[in-house]
Coordinates of C-alpha atoms in Angstrom, one line a residue:
M1095 CA -34.8 -17.9 -78.9
S1096 CA -32.5 -16.4 -76.2
E1097 CA -31.4 -17.9 -73.0
S1098 CA -31.9 -15.8 -70.1
T1099 CA -29.2 -13.7 -68.7
E1100 CA -30.3 -13.7 -65.1
P1101 CA -28.1 -14.7 -62.5
E1102 CA -28.0 -18.4 -61.1
S1103 CA -28.0 -16.9 -57.4
T1104 CA -31.5 -14.6 -57.9
K1105 CA -33.6 -17.5 -60.0
D1106 CA -36.5 -18.9 -58.5
V1107 CA -36.5 -16.5 -55.4
T1108 CA -39.9 -15.4 -54.3
D1109 CA -40.6 -11.5 -53.5
V1110 CA -43.3 -10.9 -50.7
R1111 CA -42.8 -7.4 -50.7
P1112 CA -45.3 -5.1 -51.3
E1113 CA -45.2 -3.3 -54.9
G1114 CA -42.9 -0.2 -53.9
A1115 CA -41.3 -1.6 -50.8
S1116 CA -37.8 -1.4 -50.4
V1117 CA -35.4 -4.4 -48.4
P1118 CA -32.8 -2.6 -46.0
A1119 CA -29.9 -3.7 -46.9
G1120 CA -28.2 -6.4 -43.9
T1121 CA -32.0 -7.8 -43.5
A1122 CA -32.6 -11.0 -43.8
A1123 CA -34.9 -10.7 -46.6
S1124 CA -31.8 -8.7 -49.0
S1125 CA -30.3 -11.6 -47.7
K1126 CA -32.1 -14.0 -49.3
A1127 CA -32.5 -12.1 -51.7
D1128 CA -29.2 -12.0 -52.7
G1129 CA -29.1 -15.6 -52.1
V1130 CA -26.5 -15.4 -48.2
T1131 CA -27.7 -16.9 -45.5
P1132 CA -28.2 -14.5 -42.5
P1133 CA -26.0 -16.0 -39.6
A1134 CA -28.3 -17.7 -37.0
P1135 CA -27.7 -16.6 -33.3
A1136 CA -24.9 -16.7 -31.2
R1137 CA -25.7 -19.1 -28.4
R1138 CA -24.2 -17.7 -24.7
R1139 CA -22.3 -20.7 -23.6
K1140 CA -22.8 -22.2 -20.2
P1141 CA -20.6 -20.4 -17.4
V1142 CA -17.7 -22.2 -16.3
L1143 CA -17.3 -22.9 -12.7
D1144 CA -14.6 -21.2 -11.2
R1145 CA -12.2 -23.4 -9.4
K1146 CA -10.9 -20.9 -7.6
L1147 CA -13.8 -18.9 -6.5
A1148 CA -15.5 -22.5 -5.3
E1149 CA -12.8 -23.3 -3.2
A1150 CA -12.8 -20.2 -1.6
R1151 CA -15.8 -21.4 1.3
E1152 CA -14.8 -20.1 4.3
F1153 CA -13.9 -16.5 2.8
A1154 CA -18.1 -17.2 1.9
L1155 CA -19.0 -17.8 5.3
S1156 CA -16.9 -15.5 7.4
A1157 CA -19.2 -12.8 4.8
L1158 CA -21.9 -14.5 5.7
K1159 CA -21.7 -14.5 8.9
E1160 CA -21.1 -10.6 9.5
L1161 CA -24.5 -11.1 8.5
A1162 CA -26.1 -13.6 10.3
D1163 CA -25.9 -15.4 13.7
P1164 CA -23.1 -18.5 13.5
E1165 CA -26.3 -21.1 15.0
E1166 CA -28.5 -19.4 11.6
I1167 CA -26.0 -20.8 9.8
G1168 CA -26.5 -24.0 8.6
E1169 CA -24.4 -27.3 6.6
G1170 CA -25.4 -27.7 3.6
H1171 CA -23.6 -25.5 0.8
R1172 CA -23.7 -25.7 -2.9
V1173 CA -22.1 -23.3 -5.6
V1174 CA -23.5 -22.1 -8.7
A1175 CA -21.2 -20.1 -12.0
D1176 CA -24.0 -17.5 -12.8
D1177 CA -20.9 -15.9 -15.3
E1178 CA -17.4 -16.0 -15.5
R1179 CA -15.4 -15.2 -12.3
L1180 CA -18.7 -15.0 -10.4
V1181 CA -20.3 -17.5 -8.6
T1182 CA -22.9 -18.3 -5.2
H1183 CA -22.0 -19.8 -2.2
Y1184 CA -25.4 -21.1 -0.9
F1185 CA -25.9 -22.4 2.5
T1186 CA -28.9 -24.0 4.3
S1187 CA -30.8 -21.8 7.0
N1188 CA -31.5 -22.5 10.3
R1189 CA -33.0 -19.6 11.1
R1190 CA -36.1 -19.7 12.7
G1191 CA -39.8 -18.8 10.7
Y1192 CA -37.3 -19.6 7.6
L1193 CA -37.6 -23.0 7.1
D1194 CA -36.1 -24.7 2.8
W1195 CA -34.3 -20.7 2.4
E1196 CA -31.2 -20.1 1.8
W1197 CA -28.3 -17.3 2.7
Y1198 CA -26.3 -17.0 -0.2
V1199 CA -23.0 -15.1 -0.9
T1200 CA -22.1 -13.8 -4.4
I1201 CA -18.0 -13.4 -5.5
A1202 CA -16.2 -12.7 -7.5
R1203 CA -12.7 -12.3 -8.9
A1204 CA -10.2 -10.0 -11.1
P1205 CA -8.4 -11.4 -14.2
R1206 CA -5.0 -13.0 -12.7
Q1207 CA -6.1 -12.4 -9.0
S1208 CA -6.9 -15.0 -6.5
V1209 CA -8.1 -12.7 -4.0
P1210 CA -12.4 -12.7 -4.3
T1211 CA -14.3 -9.9 -3.7
V1212 CA -17.3 -10.2 -1.8
C1213 CA -20.8 -8.6 -3.9
E1214 CA -24.0 -9.2 -2.4
S1215 CA -25.1 -11.2 0.6
G1216 CA -28.7 -12.3 1.7
L1217 CA -30.9 -14.3 2.2
L1218 CA -33.5 -16.5 -0.5
P1219 CA -36.4 -19.2 -0.7
A1220 CA -35.3 -22.1 -2.7
E1221 CA -37.5 -25.0 -3.7
G1222 CA -40.5 -25.8 -0.6
A1223 CA -39.8 -22.3 0.6
L1224 CA -42.9 -20.8 3.2
L1225 CA -43.7 -17.5 1.4
A1226 CA -46.3 -15.4 2.2
P1227 CA -49.5 -14.8 0.3
H1228 CA -49.8 -12.3 -2.6
W1229 CA -51.3 -9.2 -1.9
V1230 CA -54.7 -8.2 -2.2
P1231 CA -56.1 -5.1 -2.2
W1232 CA -57.6 -3.9 1.4
S1233 CA -61.0 -3.4 -0.9
D1234 CA -60.6 -6.4 -2.5
R1235 CA -60.9 -8.1 0.7
L1236 CA -64.2 -6.8 2.0
S1237 CA -67.8 -8.3 2.0
D1238 CA -70.3 -6.6 0.3
D1239 CA -71.7 -5.9 4.1
E1240 CA -68.5 -4.3 4.6
R1241 CA -68.4 -1.9 1.5
H1242 CA -71.9 -1.0 2.3
A1243 CA -71.5 -0.1 5.8
D1244 CA -68.2 1.7 4.5
A1245 CA -70.1 3.8 1.5
E1246 CA -71.8 5.2 4.8
D1247 CA -69.2 6.3 7.3
G1248 CA -67.8 7.7 3.8
A1249 CA -71.3 9.8 3.5
E1250 CA -71.6 10.6 7.2
T1251 CA -68.2 12.2 7.1
D1252 CA -68.4 14.3 3.7
G1253 CA -72.0 15.9 6.3
A1254 CA -69.9 16.1 9.2
E1255 CA -67.4 17.9 6.9
T1256 CA -70.3 20.5 5.0
D1257 CA -71.8 21.1 8.5
G1258 CA -68.1 22.1 9.7
A1259 CA -67.6 24.1 7.0
E1260 CA -70.9 26.2 6.9
T1261 CA -70.1 26.7 11.4
D1262 CA -66.7 28.2 10.5
A1263 CA -68.0 30.5 7.6
G1264 CA -70.4 31.9 11.0
T1265 CA -67.6 32.2 13.5
D1266 CA -66.0 34.2 11.0
S1267 CA -68.3 36.7 10.5
E1268 CA -68.6 37.1 13.7
A1269 CA -65.4 37.8 14.7
E1270 CA -64.9 40.7 12.1
A1271 CA -68.1 42.0 13.6
E1272 CA -66.4 42.1 17.4
A1273 CA -62.8 43.0 15.6
G1274 CA -64.8 46.3 14.3
A1275 CA -66.2 47.3 17.7
A1276 CA -63.6 47.0 19.2
D1277 CA -61.4 49.3 17.1
G1278 CA -64.4 52.3 17.6
A1279 CA -66.2 51.5 13.9
P1280 CA -70.3 51.2 14.7
A1281 CA -71.0 47.7 13.4
D1282 CA -72.1 47.9 9.2
P1283 CA -75.5 45.1 9.7
A1284 CA -76.6 46.9 6.1
G1285 CA -73.4 46.2 5.1
D1286 CA -74.1 49.8 2.8
G1287 CA -71.8 52.2 4.4
G1288 CA -74.7 53.7 7.2
V1289 CA -75.0 53.0 10.3
D1290 CA -78.1 50.9 11.9
G1291 CA -79.3 50.0 8.1
T1292 CA -79.4 53.7 7.2
A1293 CA -77.1 55.5 3.7
G1294 CA -74.2 56.7 5.1
A1295 CA -72.5 60.1 5.3
D1296 CA -71.4 60.3 2.0
D1297 CA -74.7 59.6 0.7
Q1298 CA -77.0 62.1 2.1
T1299 CA -74.6 65.2 1.3
A1300 CA -74.6 63.4 -2.3

């Protein structure tokens, strides 16, 4: 009785692929078949708060005063690390109508540089802020009676446009006849080249 010469790493591996299907190299299935465990996806570590940027409160505040009046900026202040050498300073908003909103100034600095740079600033709603309701299309806000009245108004408008088009066509015909009379050419009501419905000179000669 001969012993199996199958490599130990490939034993007891169930192939669930359809018959004839190939597994690209480097995939999880091929790695498993090769006895290699694929590496786990790298986890992005939480950014570390940059001390120099966190201490630049007055710098961020001076940049914010170019956007808002000093009395609109409250005393509340917090700092959040967005990324490496990138932080956002938040200030309480005292602007009328913007209760529970926050001013923000995002600043950054280059490696081995201590002078920060302002990236952006503005006003954002915080938790509990008063926000406008979600926008609803005008057609969805109509009642059944309003929809019916709107449909009737649309039908009347379409009818008026049709009548206006017919009137314009008649006016254009009259204007053309008057223009021909002004040039000395008699009107041709029959439209066959003759005068007053009679045949033209060329037809009579023929």
